[in-house]
Coordinates of C-alpha atoms (C1' of nucleotides) in Angstrom, one line a residue:
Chain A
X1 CA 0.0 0.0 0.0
X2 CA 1.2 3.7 -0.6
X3 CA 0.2 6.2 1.7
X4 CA 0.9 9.9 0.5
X5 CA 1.8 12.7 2.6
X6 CA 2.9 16.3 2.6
X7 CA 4.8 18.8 4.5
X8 CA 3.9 21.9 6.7
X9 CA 1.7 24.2 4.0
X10 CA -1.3 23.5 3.1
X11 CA -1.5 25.8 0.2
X12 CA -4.9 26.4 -0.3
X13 CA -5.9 27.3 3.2
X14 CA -2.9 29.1 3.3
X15 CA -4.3 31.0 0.5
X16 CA -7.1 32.1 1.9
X17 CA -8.2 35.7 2.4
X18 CA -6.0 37.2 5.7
X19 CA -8.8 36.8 8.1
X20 CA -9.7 33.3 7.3
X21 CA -6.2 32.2 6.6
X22 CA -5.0 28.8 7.9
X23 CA -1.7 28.0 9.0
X24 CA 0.9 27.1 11.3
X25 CA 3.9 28.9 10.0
X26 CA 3.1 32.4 11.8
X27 CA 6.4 33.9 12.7
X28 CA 8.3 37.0 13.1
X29 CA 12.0 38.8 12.3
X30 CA 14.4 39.3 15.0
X31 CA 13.7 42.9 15.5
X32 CA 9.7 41.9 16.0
X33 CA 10.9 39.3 18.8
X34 CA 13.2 41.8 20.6
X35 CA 10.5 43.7 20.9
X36 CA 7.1 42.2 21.8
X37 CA 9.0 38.8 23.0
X38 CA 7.6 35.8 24.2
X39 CA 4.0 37.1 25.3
X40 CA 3.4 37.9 21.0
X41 CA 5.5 34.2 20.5
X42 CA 2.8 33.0 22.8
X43 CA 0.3 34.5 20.6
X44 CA 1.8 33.5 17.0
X45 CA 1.9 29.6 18.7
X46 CA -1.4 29.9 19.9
X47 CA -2.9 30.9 16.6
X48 CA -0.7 27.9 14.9
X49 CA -1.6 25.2 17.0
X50 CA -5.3 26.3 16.3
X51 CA -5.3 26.3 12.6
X52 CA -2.7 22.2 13.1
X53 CA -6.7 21.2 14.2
X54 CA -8.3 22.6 11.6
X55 CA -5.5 21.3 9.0
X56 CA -6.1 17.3 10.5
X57 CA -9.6 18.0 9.9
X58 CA -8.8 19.4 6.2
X59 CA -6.8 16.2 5.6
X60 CA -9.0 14.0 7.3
X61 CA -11.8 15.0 4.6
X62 CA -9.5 14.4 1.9
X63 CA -8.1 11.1 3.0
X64 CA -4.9 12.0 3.7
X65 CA -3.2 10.0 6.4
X66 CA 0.1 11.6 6.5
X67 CA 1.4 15.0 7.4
X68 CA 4.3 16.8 8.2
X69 CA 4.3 19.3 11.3
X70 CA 6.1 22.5 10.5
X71 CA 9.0 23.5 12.5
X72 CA 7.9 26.4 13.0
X73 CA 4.9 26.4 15.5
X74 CA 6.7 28.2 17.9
X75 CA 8.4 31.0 16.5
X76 CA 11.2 31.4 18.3
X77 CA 11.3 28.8 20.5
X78 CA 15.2 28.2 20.9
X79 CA 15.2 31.3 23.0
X80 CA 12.8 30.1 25.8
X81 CA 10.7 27.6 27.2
X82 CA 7.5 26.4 25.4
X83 CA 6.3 25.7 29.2
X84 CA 7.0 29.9 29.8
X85 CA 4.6 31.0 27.3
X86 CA 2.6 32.6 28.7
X87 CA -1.0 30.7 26.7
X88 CA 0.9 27.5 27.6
X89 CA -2.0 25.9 29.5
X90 CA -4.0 27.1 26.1
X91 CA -1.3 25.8 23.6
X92 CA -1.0 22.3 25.4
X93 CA -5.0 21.7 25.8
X94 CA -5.1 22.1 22.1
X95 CA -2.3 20.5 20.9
X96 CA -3.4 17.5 23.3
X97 CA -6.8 17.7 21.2
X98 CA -4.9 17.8 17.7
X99 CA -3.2 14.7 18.7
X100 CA -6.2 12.9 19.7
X101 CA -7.7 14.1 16.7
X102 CA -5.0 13.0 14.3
X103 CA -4.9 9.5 16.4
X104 CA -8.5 9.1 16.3
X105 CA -8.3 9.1 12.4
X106 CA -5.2 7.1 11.9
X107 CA -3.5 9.9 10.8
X108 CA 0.3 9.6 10.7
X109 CA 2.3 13.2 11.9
X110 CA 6.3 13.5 11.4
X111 CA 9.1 16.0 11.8
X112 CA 11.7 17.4 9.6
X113 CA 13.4 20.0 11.8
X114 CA 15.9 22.1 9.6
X115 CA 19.4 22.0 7.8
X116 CA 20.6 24.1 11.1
X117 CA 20.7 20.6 12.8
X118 CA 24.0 19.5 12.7
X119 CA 24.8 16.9 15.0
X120 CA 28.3 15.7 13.6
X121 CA 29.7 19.2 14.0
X122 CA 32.7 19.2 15.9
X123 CA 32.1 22.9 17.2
X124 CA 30.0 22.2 20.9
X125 CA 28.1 25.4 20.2
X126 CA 26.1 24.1 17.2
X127 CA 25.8 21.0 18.6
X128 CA 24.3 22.9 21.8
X129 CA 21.5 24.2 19.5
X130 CA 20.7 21.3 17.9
X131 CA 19.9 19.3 21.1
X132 CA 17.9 22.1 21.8
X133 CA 16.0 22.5 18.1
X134 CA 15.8 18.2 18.4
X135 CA 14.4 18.7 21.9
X136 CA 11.9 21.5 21.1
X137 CA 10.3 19.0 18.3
X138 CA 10.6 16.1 21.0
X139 CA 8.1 17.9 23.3
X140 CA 5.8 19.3 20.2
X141 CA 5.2 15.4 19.6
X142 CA 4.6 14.5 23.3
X143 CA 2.0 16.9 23.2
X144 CA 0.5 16.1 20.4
X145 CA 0.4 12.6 22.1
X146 CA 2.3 11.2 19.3
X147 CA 4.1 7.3 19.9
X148 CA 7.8 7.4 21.2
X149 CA 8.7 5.7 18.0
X150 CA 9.8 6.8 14.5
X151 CA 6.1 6.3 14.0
X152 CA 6.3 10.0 14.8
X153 CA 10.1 10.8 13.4
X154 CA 11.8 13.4 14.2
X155 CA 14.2 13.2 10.5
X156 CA 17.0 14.8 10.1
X157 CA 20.5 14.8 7.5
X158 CA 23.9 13.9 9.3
X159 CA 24.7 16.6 6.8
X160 CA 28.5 17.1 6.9
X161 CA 31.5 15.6 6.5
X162 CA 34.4 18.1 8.1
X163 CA 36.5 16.6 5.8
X164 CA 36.1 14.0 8.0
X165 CA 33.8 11.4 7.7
X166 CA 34.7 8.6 10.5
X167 CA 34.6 11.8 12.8
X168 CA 31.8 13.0 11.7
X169 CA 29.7 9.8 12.5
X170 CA 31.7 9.5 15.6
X171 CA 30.1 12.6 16.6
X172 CA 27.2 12.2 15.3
X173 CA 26.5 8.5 17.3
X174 CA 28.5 10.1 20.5
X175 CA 25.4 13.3 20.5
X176 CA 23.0 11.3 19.9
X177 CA 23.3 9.7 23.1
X178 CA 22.9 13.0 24.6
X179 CA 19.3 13.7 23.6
X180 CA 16.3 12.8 25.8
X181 CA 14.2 9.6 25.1
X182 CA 11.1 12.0 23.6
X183 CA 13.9 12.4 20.5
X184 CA 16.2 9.3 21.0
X185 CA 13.1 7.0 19.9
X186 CA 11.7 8.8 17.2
X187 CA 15.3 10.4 15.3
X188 CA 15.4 8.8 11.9
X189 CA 18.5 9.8 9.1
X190 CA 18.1 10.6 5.8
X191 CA 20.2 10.0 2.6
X192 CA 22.1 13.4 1.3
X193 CA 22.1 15.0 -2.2
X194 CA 26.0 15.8 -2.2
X195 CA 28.5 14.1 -3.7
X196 CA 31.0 14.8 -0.7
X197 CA 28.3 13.5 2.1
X198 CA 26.0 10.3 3.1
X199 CA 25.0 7.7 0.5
X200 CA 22.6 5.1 2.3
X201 CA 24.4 2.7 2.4
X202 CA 27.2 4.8 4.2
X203 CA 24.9 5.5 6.9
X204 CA 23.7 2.4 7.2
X205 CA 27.0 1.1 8.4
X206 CA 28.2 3.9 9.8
X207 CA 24.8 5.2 11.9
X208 CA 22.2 2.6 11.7
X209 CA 24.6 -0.4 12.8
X210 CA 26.1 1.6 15.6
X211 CA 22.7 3.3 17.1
X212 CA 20.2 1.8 15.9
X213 CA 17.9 4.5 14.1
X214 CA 16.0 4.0 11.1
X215 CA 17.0 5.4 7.7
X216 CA 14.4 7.5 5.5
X217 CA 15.1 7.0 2.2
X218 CA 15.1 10.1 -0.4
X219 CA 14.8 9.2 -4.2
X220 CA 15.7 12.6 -4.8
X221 CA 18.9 12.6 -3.0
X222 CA 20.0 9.2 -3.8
X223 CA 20.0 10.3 -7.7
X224 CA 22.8 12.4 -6.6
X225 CA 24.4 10.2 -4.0
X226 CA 24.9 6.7 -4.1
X227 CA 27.5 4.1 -4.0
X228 CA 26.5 2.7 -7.1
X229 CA 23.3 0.1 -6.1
X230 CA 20.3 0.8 -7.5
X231 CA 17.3 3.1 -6.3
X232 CA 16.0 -0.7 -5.2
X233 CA 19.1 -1.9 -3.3
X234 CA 19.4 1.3 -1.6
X235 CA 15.5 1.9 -0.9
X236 CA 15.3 -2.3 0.1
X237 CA 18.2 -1.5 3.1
X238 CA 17.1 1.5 4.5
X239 CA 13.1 -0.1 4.2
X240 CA 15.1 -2.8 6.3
X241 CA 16.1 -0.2 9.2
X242 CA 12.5 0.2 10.2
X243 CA 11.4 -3.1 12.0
X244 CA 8.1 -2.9 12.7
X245 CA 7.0 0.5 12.0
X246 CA 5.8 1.4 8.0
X247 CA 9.3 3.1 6.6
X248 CA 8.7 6.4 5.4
X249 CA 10.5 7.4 2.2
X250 CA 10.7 11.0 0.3
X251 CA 10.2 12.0 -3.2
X252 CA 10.3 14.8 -5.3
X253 CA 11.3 15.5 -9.1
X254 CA 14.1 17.9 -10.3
X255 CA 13.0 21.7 -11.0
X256 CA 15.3 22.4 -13.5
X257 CA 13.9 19.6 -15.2
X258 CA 10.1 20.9 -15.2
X259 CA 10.9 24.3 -16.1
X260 CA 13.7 22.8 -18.2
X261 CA 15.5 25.5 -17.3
X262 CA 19.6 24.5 -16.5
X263 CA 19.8 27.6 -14.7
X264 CA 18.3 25.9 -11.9
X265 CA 20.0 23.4 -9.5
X266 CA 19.2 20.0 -10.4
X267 CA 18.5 18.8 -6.9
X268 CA 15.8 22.1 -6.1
X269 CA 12.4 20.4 -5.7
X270 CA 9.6 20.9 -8.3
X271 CA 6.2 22.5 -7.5
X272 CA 4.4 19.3 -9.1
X273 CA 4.9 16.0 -10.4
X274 CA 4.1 14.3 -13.4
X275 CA 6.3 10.9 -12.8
X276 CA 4.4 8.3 -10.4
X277 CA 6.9 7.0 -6.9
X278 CA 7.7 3.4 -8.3
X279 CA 7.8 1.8 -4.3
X280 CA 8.6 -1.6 -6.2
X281 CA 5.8 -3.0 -4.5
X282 CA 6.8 -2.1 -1.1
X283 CA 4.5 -1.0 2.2
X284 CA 5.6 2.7 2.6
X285 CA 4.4 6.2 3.6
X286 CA 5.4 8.6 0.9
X287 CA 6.3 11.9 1.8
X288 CA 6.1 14.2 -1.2
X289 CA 8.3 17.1 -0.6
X290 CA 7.3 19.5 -4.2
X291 CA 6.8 23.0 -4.0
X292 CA 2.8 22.3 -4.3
X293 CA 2.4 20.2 -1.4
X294 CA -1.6 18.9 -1.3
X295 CA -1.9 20.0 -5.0
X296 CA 0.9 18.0 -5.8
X297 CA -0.7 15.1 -3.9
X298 CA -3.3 15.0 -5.7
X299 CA -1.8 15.1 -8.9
X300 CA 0.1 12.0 -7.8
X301 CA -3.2 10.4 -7.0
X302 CA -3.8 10.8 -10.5
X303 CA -0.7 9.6 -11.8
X304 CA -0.7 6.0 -9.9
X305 CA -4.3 5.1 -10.8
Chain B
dC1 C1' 37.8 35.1 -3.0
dA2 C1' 33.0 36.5 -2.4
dT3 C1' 28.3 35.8 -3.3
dG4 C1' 24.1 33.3 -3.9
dG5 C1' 21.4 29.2 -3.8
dT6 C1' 20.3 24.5 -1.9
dC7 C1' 18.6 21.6 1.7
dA8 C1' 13.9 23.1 5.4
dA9 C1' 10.1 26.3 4.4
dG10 C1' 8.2 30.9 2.8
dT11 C1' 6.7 34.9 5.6
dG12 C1' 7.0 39.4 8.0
dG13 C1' 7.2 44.1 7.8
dC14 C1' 7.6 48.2 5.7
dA15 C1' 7.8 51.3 1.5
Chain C
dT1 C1' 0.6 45.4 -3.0
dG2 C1' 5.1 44.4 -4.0
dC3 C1' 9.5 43.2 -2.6
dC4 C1' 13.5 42.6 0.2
dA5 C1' 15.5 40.9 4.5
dC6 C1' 15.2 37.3 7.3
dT7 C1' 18.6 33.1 13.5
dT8 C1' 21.0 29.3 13.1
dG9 C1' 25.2 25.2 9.2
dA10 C1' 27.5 23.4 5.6
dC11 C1' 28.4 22.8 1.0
dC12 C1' 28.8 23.9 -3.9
dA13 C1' 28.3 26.5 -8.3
dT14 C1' 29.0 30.8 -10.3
dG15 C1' 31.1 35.3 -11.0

DNA sequence: CATGGTCAAGTGGCA
DNA sequence: TGCCACTTGACCATG
């Protein structure tokens, strides 16, 4: 069975008029948080976690079982405690509702948290903030009642090599001892899409062996990275990482390819698809990463009927 | 050598 | 209403 999903925007409610719009990507610049701080945070988070309801509710009445939260629900939130804001109670009463929500219709919610996350990096001060950026999505999940299990990943790239790759790793496996059980049992890896970093097979032996986490596999990415196996062999082992739980896999299609444009990067992600995910006959949840997330959902609907 | 774009993901804030 | 700047890391292509 394939189960689609997409990430963060729903572009359509979105869309909508100001008043009515719906989303959970409300934010601010720098300058805005120095000045209103956390009580207009507490706000912005409030407002999100509103409109995360009202987005399970959009997908559950367009069967889709699969959804990826945005990072940014908490604008901000590096810089304090999700338990200081000052709509907290608010924020976690909802969130606890969204959860049930999402649980009562089978719905499947995940985590991407952003390229920042660099948990090989040998400098301590960005692997300070990533703990804290891991642990911040950790707690979002917990609240939204979500399983301590890659069920409800928390994904991320290892990213970077140093120069380095057998440190890198090291570091990477030694940190990831570091984090809390509310990230430990949901972190997944995914493949990159540069030649210099991780094919999937590399982490494989050099992450999942040692630690134990899952592996989401990126079609994408491995186009661009690979040891030479097939998009089979490579998607086969990292579908092999997951035990029990369905593997998730990403997949978009090139940009500079749609607009045939070579101006673009080849690995920038297109808004829509027109090329069906071949999962070789495989149980997986398909995370579509184009530009025009539910849009391009449907179109891939269309495309594997 | 410096800049901009990519991953993630567009949005806020002001002219 | 348009458009530019915007927290964070690291890497790579282009000028």
């Amino acid at each position: 069975m394939i189960n689609l999903g997409y990430a963060c925007i729903n572009t359509k409610l979105s869309g909508l008029p100001k008043s009515k719009r719906i989303t959970t990507n409300r934010t601010m610049i720098k300058r805005t948080f120095e000045q209103k701080g956390i009580k207009y945070a507490s706000e912005l988070a409030l407002a999100n976690v509103r409109d995360l309801k009202k987005i399970i509710q959009w997908n559950e009445d367009h069967n889709i079982k699969f959804y990826r939260l945005s990072s940014e629900m908490f604008p901000w939130a590096s810089e304090y405690n999700i338990e200081d804001l000052p709509d907290f109670e608010n924020i976690a009463r909802i969130m606890g509702e969204a959860g049930d929500l999402a649980n009562k219709y089978g719905q499947r919610l995940t985590t991407h948290p952003g390229p920042f996350n660099k948990l090989a990096s040998p400098k301590e001060k960005v692997v300070l903030s990533t703990i804290t950026d891991l642990e911040i999505h950790g707690k979002m999940l917990d609240l939204l009642k979500q399983p301590r299990t890659p069920q409800a990943k928390i994904n991320i790239h290892v990213g970077a090599a140093y120069g380095d790759k057998p440190m890198a790793l090291g570091n990477f496996n030694r940190n990831f001892e570091r984090l809390s059980d509310a990230v430990k049992t949901r972190l997944t890896v995914e493949n990159d899409d540069k030649k210099s970093l991780y094919s999937t097979h590399e982490l494989y032996d050099g992450v999942h062996k040692k630690i134990g986490i899952p592996i989401t596999f990126d079609f994408h990415h491995h186009k661009f990275r690979n040891d030479g196996e097939t998009e089979e062999e490579a998607l086969r082992l990292a579908v092999s990482t997951w035990g029990n739980i369905t593997p998730v896999v990403h997949y978009s299609q090139s940009r500079s390819v749609e607009y045939n444009d070579p101006k673009i990067k080849e690995n920038a992600h297109s808004d829509t698809y027109w090329e069906p995910v071949n999962t070789y006959g495989l149980d997986l949840d398909v995370m579509l990463e184009c530009k025009g997330k539910e849009i391009g959902l449907f179109k891939m609907r269309q495309l594997l009927t």
